[in-house]
Amino acid sequence: MNFDTLDQWLSHIEKLHSQTIDLGLERMNEMIKRLGIHFDSPVFTVGGTNGKGSTCAFLESALLESGYSVGVHTSPHLIRFNERVRLNGKDASDEDLMLMFSKVEQARGEMTLSYFEYTLLGILLLFMEKKPDALVLEIGLGGRLDAVNTIEPTVSIITSVGIDHTAYLGETRDKIGWEKAHIYRPGKSAVCADDDPPASLVNYAREIGAKLLVRGKDFAAIHVPGRDTWDFVGSKGKLKDLPLPTMPGEHQLSNASGAIEALQCVSDRLEVGRDSICAALLATKVTGRFSKVSTKPDIYLDVGHNPHAAKELAKTLQQIPGPKAAVFGMLSDKDRKQVCEIMKNTFDVWYLCDLEGPRGGKAEDLKAFLVESGVLAERIRTFDNVKTALETAVNERGGTDKITVFGSFLTVASAIEDLKVPVGRD
């Protein structure tokens, strides 16, 4: 079986498996054997509730600045599937992906694979063919049963542990932390950039004999408010007077410090110097991670879609003076009530939007949550799509307000298409 375009391949892959999300490693392990997938280069596996994309981008930038070839897998994508796989800073081509998918198709026989499994196998085949000096692999969901966890890491990073994907991972930080901790390996470096990890994560790392390194205990990001530099104190050395990350938000220091600690853990195989780290901090940008995409009016995009991300977004917006407007849409299976409670005092006016699809949330539901939290109904407008909400916000508030589009990858993706924003990680 073969197809002429990448879109045709992706449409075929979407229809193969009965469940969109079907966690488990059996199918992946079998396919990895059939395809002979293995890697000799160092592998960074990155998991966590929030901060995975930024951490992957920091790692990628620092390694590229050091002259290494790098393969990076992240998910989900915003506009094009190709965003999920980068080689040396560039998205993979349709042709390369189609060739790898044809190999997966031939090898799977009668086995059905989920969309994530099938596409990940194709991406791994591409990395195996290109033989980069380093691989950065982002966990899709959780850790223990995520398809990426079939690849043996050299060092594993957990960026943060918050409440999200409760239907699959559990409803407490302790349960979620245990699931995520399974990306750690016996005898290998296990970085945790969350300075308050749940006991389940710490206990699991100890049980298996992983070399656990926790921010605030084994490494630290030290920043004095008002200074334009910060100090990294790592388990293998200090780096003083580093430039602040270009990506805004104090949480980016957590992400950057986790990435630097992980790089120090593999310094015997990949030497990354201070100059490369400084350059990466200044150069790394990820579309949708509180990225400013317009001036006159000022428009920010943020893919945050859970309470943990909402808290960081609220803190970041507090540092920006002036009136603020929100273009806000969330999926129905997310904790919309808690996000509304966290964000209730952040914006002067709200433009709420419906999201399409079986999981799509309704603007009227968000309005009810906001009103329940104390937001005045007259400050809220509802729309049946992101495009109309954003256009109305720009027309009505663009002359005075800072406009933030947030709540979901789908919300941000629609805004990116409407605004014709280029998508990238640098």
Short mmCIF file of C-alpha atoms in Angstrom, two decimals:
data_model
loop_
_atom_site.label_atom_id
_atom_site.label_comp_id
_atom_site.label_asym_id
_atom_site.label_seq_id
_atom_site.Cartn_x
_atom_site.Cartn_y
_atom_site.Cartn_z
CA MET A 1 0.00 0.00 0.00
CA ASN A 2 1.26 3.46 -0.88
CA PHE A 3 -0.04 7.01 -1.01
CA ASP A 4 0.94 10.07 -3.02
CA THR A 5 0.84 12.70 -0.26
CA LEU A 6 1.59 12.97 3.45
CA ASP A 7 -2.01 13.98 4.15
CA GLN A 8 -3.19 10.75 2.52
CA TRP A 9 -0.81 8.74 4.68
CA LEU A 10 -1.98 10.49 7.84
CA SER A 11 -5.63 9.94 6.92
CA HIS A 12 -4.89 6.23 6.45
CA ILE A 13 -3.05 6.02 9.78
CA GLU A 14 -5.91 7.74 11.65
CA LYS A 15 -8.37 5.05 10.56
CA LEU A 16 -6.32 1.98 11.49
CA HIS A 17 -6.96 1.72 15.21
CA SER A 18 -10.26 1.77 17.06
CA GLN A 19 -8.97 4.06 19.83
CA THR A 20 -7.30 7.43 19.39
CA ILE A 21 -5.42 6.97 22.67
CA ASP A 22 -4.55 3.36 23.55
CA LEU A 23 -1.75 3.27 26.09
CA GLY A 24 0.48 0.21 26.31
CA LEU A 25 3.91 -0.94 25.14
CA GLU A 26 3.24 -4.37 23.65
CA ARG A 27 2.57 -3.24 20.09
CA MET A 28 5.49 -0.80 20.12
CA ASN A 29 7.93 -3.37 21.48
CA GLU A 30 6.90 -5.86 18.82
CA MET A 31 7.23 -3.30 16.03
CA ILE A 32 10.60 -2.10 17.29
CA LYS A 33 11.83 -5.71 17.03
CA ARG A 34 10.40 -6.11 13.53
CA LEU A 35 11.94 -2.86 12.32
CA GLY A 36 15.24 -3.27 14.15
CA ILE A 37 15.03 0.17 15.73
CA HIS A 38 17.96 1.00 18.02
CA PHE A 39 20.18 3.99 18.76
CA ASP A 40 23.80 4.34 19.74
CA SER A 41 23.64 8.13 20.25
CA PRO A 42 22.64 9.64 23.61
CA VAL A 43 18.87 9.88 24.07
CA PHE A 44 17.16 12.56 26.17
CA THR A 45 13.62 11.52 27.14
CA VAL A 46 11.52 14.46 28.32
CA GLY A 47 8.26 14.01 30.26
CA GLY A 48 6.14 16.14 32.54
CA THR A 49 2.82 17.95 32.75
CA ASN A 50 4.02 21.30 31.37
CA GLY A 51 7.33 22.58 30.05
CA LYS A 52 8.21 19.60 27.85
CA GLY A 53 8.25 21.55 24.59
CA SER A 54 10.37 24.36 26.01
CA THR A 55 12.83 21.90 27.59
CA CYS A 56 13.17 20.01 24.31
CA ALA A 57 13.80 23.29 22.53
CA PHE A 58 16.51 24.34 25.02
CA LEU A 59 18.24 20.98 24.60
CA GLU A 60 18.01 21.17 20.82
CA SER A 61 19.38 24.72 20.66
CA ALA A 62 22.28 24.05 23.03
CA LEU A 63 23.32 20.90 21.18
CA LEU A 64 23.08 22.59 17.78
CA GLU A 65 25.08 25.57 19.06
CA SER A 66 27.77 23.06 20.09
CA GLY A 67 27.97 21.70 16.55
CA TYR A 68 26.13 18.42 17.08
CA SER A 69 23.51 16.99 14.78
CA VAL A 70 20.21 16.58 16.61
CA GLY A 71 16.93 14.76 16.06
CA VAL A 72 13.90 15.99 18.03
CA HIS A 73 10.43 14.51 18.39
CA THR A 74 7.66 16.57 20.03
CA SER A 75 3.87 16.45 20.03
CA PRO A 76 1.26 17.57 19.31
CA HIS A 77 1.81 19.81 16.31
CA LEU A 78 0.09 23.14 15.78
CA ILE A 79 -0.38 23.37 12.01
CA ARG A 80 1.63 20.74 10.13
CA PHE A 81 2.47 17.21 11.20
CA ASN A 82 6.09 17.83 10.14
CA GLU A 83 6.54 20.04 13.23
CA ARG A 84 6.69 16.83 15.30
CA VAL A 85 10.06 15.81 13.89
CA ARG A 86 13.09 18.01 13.42
CA LEU A 87 16.53 17.21 12.12
CA ASN A 88 19.24 19.79 12.72
CA GLY A 89 16.72 22.51 13.43
CA LYS A 90 14.47 21.90 10.43
CA ASP A 91 11.16 20.09 10.13
CA ALA A 92 11.30 16.76 8.34
CA SER A 93 10.19 16.70 4.70
CA ASP A 94 7.00 15.06 3.48
CA GLU A 95 9.08 12.73 1.31
CA ASP A 96 11.21 11.43 4.19
CA LEU A 97 8.16 10.82 6.38
CA MET A 98 6.22 9.07 3.61
CA LEU A 99 9.13 6.72 2.94
CA MET A 100 9.36 5.79 6.63
CA PHE A 101 5.61 5.28 6.91
CA SER A 102 5.74 2.87 3.98
CA LYS A 103 8.30 0.81 5.91
CA VAL A 104 6.06 0.77 8.99
CA GLU A 105 3.12 -0.27 6.83
CA GLN A 106 5.07 -3.17 5.35
CA ALA A 107 6.28 -4.38 8.75
CA ARG A 108 3.02 -4.17 10.69
CA GLY A 109 1.17 -6.85 8.72
CA GLU A 110 -2.26 -7.27 10.30
CA MET A 111 -1.34 -5.41 13.49
CA THR A 112 -3.32 -2.23 14.14
CA LEU A 113 -1.39 0.68 15.60
CA SER A 114 -2.63 3.90 17.15
CA TYR A 115 -1.93 7.16 15.31
CA PHE A 116 0.76 8.05 17.83
CA GLU A 117 2.43 4.64 17.69
CA TYR A 118 2.47 4.44 13.91
CA THR A 119 3.79 7.95 13.36
CA LEU A 120 6.36 7.62 16.16
CA LEU A 121 7.71 4.44 14.56
CA GLY A 122 8.16 6.28 11.28
CA ILE A 123 9.94 9.12 13.05
CA LEU A 124 12.24 6.71 14.90
CA LEU A 125 13.09 4.99 11.62
CA LEU A 126 13.99 8.36 10.14
CA PHE A 127 16.24 9.15 13.09
CA MET A 128 17.89 5.75 12.81
CA GLU A 129 18.62 6.39 9.14
CA LYS A 130 19.98 9.92 9.65
CA LYS A 131 22.11 8.94 12.69
CA PRO A 132 22.14 12.27 14.58
CA ASP A 133 24.66 12.79 17.39
CA ALA A 134 21.82 13.16 19.91
CA LEU A 135 18.09 12.46 20.17
CA VAL A 136 15.51 14.42 22.14
CA LEU A 137 12.22 12.55 22.55
CA GLU A 138 9.16 14.11 24.17
CA ILE A 139 6.76 11.80 26.01
CA GLY A 140 3.27 12.15 24.60
CA LEU A 141 1.13 11.28 27.62
CA GLY A 142 2.19 10.19 31.11
CA GLY A 143 5.26 8.02 30.89
CA ARG A 144 4.86 4.43 32.00
CA LEU A 145 2.70 3.31 29.07
CA ASP A 146 3.61 5.99 26.54
CA ALA A 147 5.02 4.68 23.25
CA VAL A 148 8.17 6.82 23.60
CA ASN A 149 9.03 4.91 26.78
CA THR A 150 9.98 1.89 24.66
CA ILE A 151 13.19 3.70 23.69
CA GLU A 152 16.00 3.39 26.22
CA PRO A 153 17.05 6.85 27.46
CA THR A 154 20.53 7.98 28.39
CA VAL A 155 19.05 10.62 30.69
CA SER A 156 15.40 11.27 31.55
CA ILE A 157 13.87 14.61 32.50
CA ILE A 158 10.55 15.28 34.21
CA THR A 159 9.77 18.97 33.89
CA SER A 160 6.81 19.29 36.24
CA VAL A 161 4.04 17.26 37.83
CA GLY A 162 0.56 18.76 37.72
CA ILE A 163 -3.01 17.58 37.31
CA ASP A 164 -3.88 16.71 33.71
CA HIS A 165 -5.09 13.71 31.67
CA THR A 166 -6.74 12.37 34.82
CA ALA A 167 -8.75 9.75 32.92
CA TYR A 168 -5.49 8.03 31.99
CA LEU A 169 -3.04 8.99 34.74
CA GLY A 170 -5.08 9.37 37.91
CA GLU A 171 -6.56 12.31 39.78
CA THR A 172 -3.75 13.11 42.23
CA ARG A 173 -0.20 14.37 41.84
CA ASP A 174 0.98 11.22 43.59
CA LYS A 175 -0.62 8.91 41.02
CA ILE A 176 0.45 11.10 38.11
CA GLY A 177 4.01 11.38 39.45
CA TRP A 178 4.26 7.59 39.68
CA GLU A 179 3.19 7.22 36.04
CA LYS A 180 5.68 9.84 34.88
CA ALA A 181 8.53 8.42 36.98
CA HIS A 182 8.57 5.30 34.83
CA ILE A 183 10.66 7.11 32.21
CA TYR A 184 13.53 6.85 34.73
CA ARG A 185 15.92 3.93 34.44
CA PRO A 186 18.09 1.98 36.93
CA GLY A 187 21.57 3.43 37.24
CA LYS A 188 20.85 6.36 34.92
CA SER A 189 20.48 10.07 35.54
CA ALA A 190 16.88 11.02 36.41
CA VAL A 191 16.38 14.79 36.37
CA CYS A 192 13.32 16.37 37.99
CA ALA A 193 12.86 20.11 37.36
CA ASP A 194 9.85 20.24 39.69
CA ASP A 195 11.16 21.47 43.05
CA ASP A 196 8.30 19.76 44.90
CA PRO A 197 8.03 16.29 43.37
CA PRO A 198 5.39 13.93 44.76
CA ALA A 199 6.68 11.22 47.06
CA SER A 200 5.68 8.56 44.53
CA LEU A 201 8.18 9.91 42.01
CA VAL A 202 11.01 10.07 44.54
CA ASN A 203 10.23 6.62 45.91
CA TYR A 204 10.05 5.00 42.48
CA ALA A 205 13.39 6.49 41.45
CA ARG A 206 14.97 5.14 44.65
CA GLU A 207 13.36 1.72 44.26
CA ILE A 208 14.84 1.19 40.80
CA GLY A 209 18.21 2.74 41.66
CA ALA A 210 17.97 5.73 39.32
CA LYS A 211 20.30 8.68 39.94
CA LEU A 212 17.62 11.17 40.96
CA LEU A 213 18.50 14.87 40.65
CA VAL A 214 15.84 17.29 41.93
CA ARG A 215 15.76 21.04 41.33
CA GLY A 216 16.24 22.91 44.58
CA LYS A 217 18.14 20.02 46.11
CA ASP A 218 20.68 18.71 43.62
CA PHE A 219 20.67 21.60 41.14
CA ALA A 220 19.19 25.08 41.16
CA ALA A 221 18.29 28.14 39.13
CA ILE A 222 19.11 31.21 41.20
CA HIS A 223 17.62 34.51 40.08
CA VAL A 224 17.39 37.70 42.09
CA PRO A 225 14.33 39.74 40.98
CA GLY A 226 15.39 42.75 38.96
CA ARG A 227 18.61 41.18 37.69
CA ASP A 228 18.95 40.41 33.98
CA THR A 229 21.16 37.37 34.66
CA TRP A 230 20.85 34.17 36.69
CA ASP A 231 23.12 31.48 38.09
CA PHE A 232 22.90 27.77 37.46
CA VAL A 233 24.20 25.53 40.23
CA GLY A 234 24.42 21.98 38.95
CA SER A 235 25.45 18.62 40.30
CA LYS A 236 28.58 18.83 38.16
CA GLY A 237 29.39 22.52 38.21
CA LYS A 238 28.21 26.12 38.30
CA LEU A 239 27.47 28.61 35.54
CA LYS A 240 27.24 32.19 36.77
CA ASP A 241 25.68 35.25 35.14
CA LEU A 242 23.76 33.43 32.42
CA PRO A 243 21.36 35.51 30.31
CA LEU A 244 17.70 35.13 31.13
CA PRO A 245 15.78 32.96 28.66
CA THR A 246 14.20 34.86 25.79
CA MET A 247 10.96 32.99 26.46
CA PRO A 248 9.15 34.95 29.19
CA GLY A 249 8.05 33.59 32.53
CA GLU A 250 9.91 32.56 35.66
CA HIS A 251 9.01 28.94 34.91
CA GLN A 252 11.35 29.03 31.92
CA LEU A 253 14.25 29.09 34.38
CA SER A 254 12.99 25.74 35.69
CA ASN A 255 12.83 24.34 32.17
CA ALA A 256 16.25 25.72 31.25
CA SER A 257 17.90 24.49 34.44
CA GLY A 258 16.49 20.99 33.91
CA ALA A 259 17.89 20.97 30.39
CA ILE A 260 21.32 22.20 31.54
CA GLU A 261 21.47 19.62 34.33
CA ALA A 262 20.63 16.88 31.81
CA LEU A 263 23.38 18.11 29.49
CA GLN A 264 25.87 18.02 32.36
CA CYS A 265 24.82 14.42 33.04
CA VAL A 266 26.04 13.35 29.59
CA SER A 267 29.04 15.67 29.37
CA ASP A 268 31.34 12.68 28.94
CA ARG A 269 29.66 12.00 25.59
CA LEU A 270 28.38 15.42 24.52
CA GLU A 271 30.39 18.43 25.59
CA VAL A 272 28.27 21.57 25.67
CA GLY A 273 30.08 24.69 26.81
CA ARG A 274 28.96 27.90 28.45
CA ASP A 275 28.89 29.85 25.18
CA SER A 276 26.52 27.34 23.61
CA ILE A 277 24.22 27.44 26.63
CA CYS A 278 24.16 31.25 26.63
CA ALA A 279 23.37 31.29 22.91
CA ALA A 280 20.59 28.75 23.39
CA LEU A 281 18.99 30.74 26.21
CA LEU A 282 18.89 33.81 24.00
CA ALA A 283 17.83 32.08 20.78
CA THR A 284 15.25 29.54 21.90
CA LYS A 285 11.63 30.40 21.18
CA VAL A 286 8.65 28.11 20.87
CA THR A 287 5.49 29.28 19.17
CA GLY A 288 2.62 29.14 21.64
CA ARG A 289 4.69 29.26 24.82
CA PHE A 290 3.57 32.75 25.78
CA SER A 291 4.98 33.99 22.49
CA LYS A 292 4.34 37.55 21.37
CA VAL A 293 3.26 37.34 17.73
CA SER A 294 2.00 40.86 17.06
CA THR A 295 2.39 44.46 18.07
CA LYS A 296 -0.24 47.12 17.47
CA PRO A 297 -2.14 45.26 18.78
CA ASP A 298 -0.05 43.24 21.19
CA ILE A 299 -1.09 39.60 20.83
CA TYR A 300 0.31 36.70 22.84
CA LEU A 301 -0.27 32.98 22.27
CA ASP A 302 -0.10 30.34 24.98
CA VAL A 303 -1.04 26.66 24.63
CA GLY A 304 -1.48 26.20 28.39
CA HIS A 305 -4.52 23.99 28.99
CA ASN A 306 -4.46 22.85 32.62
CA PRO A 307 -4.40 24.44 36.11
CA HIS A 308 -0.62 24.17 36.48
CA ALA A 309 -0.08 26.06 33.20
CA ALA A 310 -2.78 28.59 34.10
CA LYS A 311 -0.98 29.51 37.32
CA GLU A 312 2.24 30.20 35.40
CA LEU A 313 0.40 32.20 32.74
CA ALA A 314 -1.34 34.30 35.39
CA LYS A 315 1.99 35.05 37.07
CA THR A 316 3.58 36.00 33.76
CA LEU A 317 0.70 38.31 32.79
CA GLN A 318 0.92 40.06 36.16
CA GLN A 319 4.30 41.41 35.04
CA ILE A 320 2.78 43.08 31.97
CA PRO A 321 1.14 46.47 32.65
CA GLY A 322 -2.07 47.74 31.12
CA PRO A 323 -5.53 46.37 30.36
CA LYS A 324 -5.80 42.81 29.08
CA ALA A 325 -8.25 40.83 26.99
CA ALA A 326 -8.55 37.06 26.67
CA VAL A 327 -9.46 34.94 23.68
CA PHE A 328 -10.14 31.69 25.48
CA GLY A 329 -11.23 28.20 24.42
CA MET A 330 -10.72 24.84 26.17
CA LEU A 331 -11.46 21.20 25.46
CA SER A 332 -14.35 19.70 27.41
CA ASP A 333 -12.23 17.00 29.08
CA LYS A 334 -9.89 19.53 30.70
CA ASP A 335 -10.32 21.09 34.15
CA ARG A 336 -12.09 24.18 32.83
CA LYS A 337 -13.60 25.16 36.16
CA GLN A 338 -10.26 25.29 37.96
CA VAL A 339 -8.56 27.18 35.11
CA CYS A 340 -11.35 29.77 35.16
CA GLU A 341 -10.95 30.14 38.92
CA ILE A 342 -7.19 30.69 38.56
CA MET A 343 -7.50 33.20 35.71
CA LYS A 344 -10.58 35.10 36.92
CA ASN A 345 -8.73 38.28 37.95
CA THR A 346 -6.25 38.33 35.07
CA PHE A 347 -8.32 39.89 32.27
CA ASP A 348 -10.54 42.94 31.92
CA VAL A 349 -12.68 41.37 29.20
CA TRP A 350 -13.19 37.82 27.90
CA TYR A 351 -13.86 36.60 24.34
CA LEU A 352 -14.81 32.94 24.70
CA CYS A 353 -14.93 30.52 21.79
CA ASP A 354 -16.27 27.07 20.96
CA LEU A 355 -13.79 24.40 19.88
CA GLU A 356 -14.63 21.82 17.23
CA GLY A 357 -14.37 18.04 17.48
CA PRO A 358 -15.70 15.36 19.82
CA ARG A 359 -13.76 16.83 22.76
CA GLY A 360 -14.50 20.42 21.83
CA GLY A 361 -15.61 22.64 24.68
CA LYS A 362 -18.38 25.23 24.49
CA ALA A 363 -17.99 28.95 25.15
CA GLU A 364 -21.21 29.01 27.17
CA ASP A 365 -19.75 26.43 29.56
CA LEU A 366 -16.66 28.58 30.08
CA LYS A 367 -18.90 31.60 30.68
CA ALA A 368 -20.78 29.70 33.39
CA PHE A 369 -17.53 28.74 35.11
CA LEU A 370 -16.23 32.32 34.96
CA VAL A 371 -19.47 33.80 36.32
CA GLU A 372 -19.46 31.20 39.09
CA SER A 373 -15.92 32.31 39.99
CA GLY A 374 -17.04 35.94 40.25
CA VAL A 375 -16.40 37.45 36.80
CA LEU A 376 -19.16 39.87 35.80
CA ALA A 377 -21.27 38.56 32.92
CA GLU A 378 -21.08 41.90 31.09
CA ARG A 379 -17.33 41.42 30.74
CA ILE A 380 -17.83 38.17 28.82
CA ARG A 381 -18.68 37.58 25.14
CA THR A 382 -19.19 34.17 23.52
CA PHE A 383 -18.48 33.07 19.94
CA ASP A 384 -18.84 29.85 17.98
CA ASN A 385 -15.23 29.83 16.73
CA VAL A 386 -11.78 31.18 17.51
CA LYS A 387 -11.53 33.26 14.34
CA THR A 388 -14.58 35.40 15.12
CA ALA A 389 -13.61 35.77 18.78
CA LEU A 390 -10.11 36.95 17.86
CA GLU A 391 -11.28 39.32 15.14
CA THR A 392 -13.80 40.88 17.53
CA ALA A 393 -11.19 41.23 20.28
CA VAL A 394 -8.77 42.95 17.91
CA ASN A 395 -11.45 45.30 16.56
CA GLU A 396 -12.86 46.20 19.96
CA ARG A 397 -9.82 46.11 22.23
CA GLY A 398 -6.76 46.07 19.98
CA GLY A 399 -6.10 49.77 20.43
CA THR A 400 -5.58 49.55 24.17
CA ASP A 401 -5.42 45.98 25.47
CA LYS A 402 -2.85 43.23 25.50
CA ILE A 403 -4.67 40.27 23.93
CA THR A 404 -3.80 36.72 25.05
CA VAL A 405 -5.06 33.69 23.13
CA PHE A 406 -4.93 30.58 25.32
CA GLY A 407 -6.58 27.42 26.62
CA SER A 408 -5.72 24.74 24.07
CA PHE A 409 -3.41 23.80 21.22
CA LEU A 410 -6.54 24.02 19.04
CA THR A 411 -7.26 27.59 20.14
CA VAL A 412 -3.71 28.69 19.44
CA ALA A 413 -3.50 26.79 16.15
CA SER A 414 -6.58 28.58 14.84
CA ALA A 415 -5.13 31.94 15.85
CA ILE A 416 -1.84 31.09 14.15
CA GLU A 417 -3.65 30.37 10.89
CA ASP A 418 -5.74 33.55 11.14
CA LEU A 419 -2.73 35.72 11.96
CA LYS A 420 -0.43 33.89 9.52
CA VAL A 421 2.17 33.39 12.23
CA PRO A 422 5.23 31.28 11.29
CA VAL A 423 5.55 28.21 13.49
CA GLY A 424 8.91 27.18 14.90
CA ARG A 425 11.12 26.52 17.89
CA ASP A 426 13.79 29.11 17.27
#
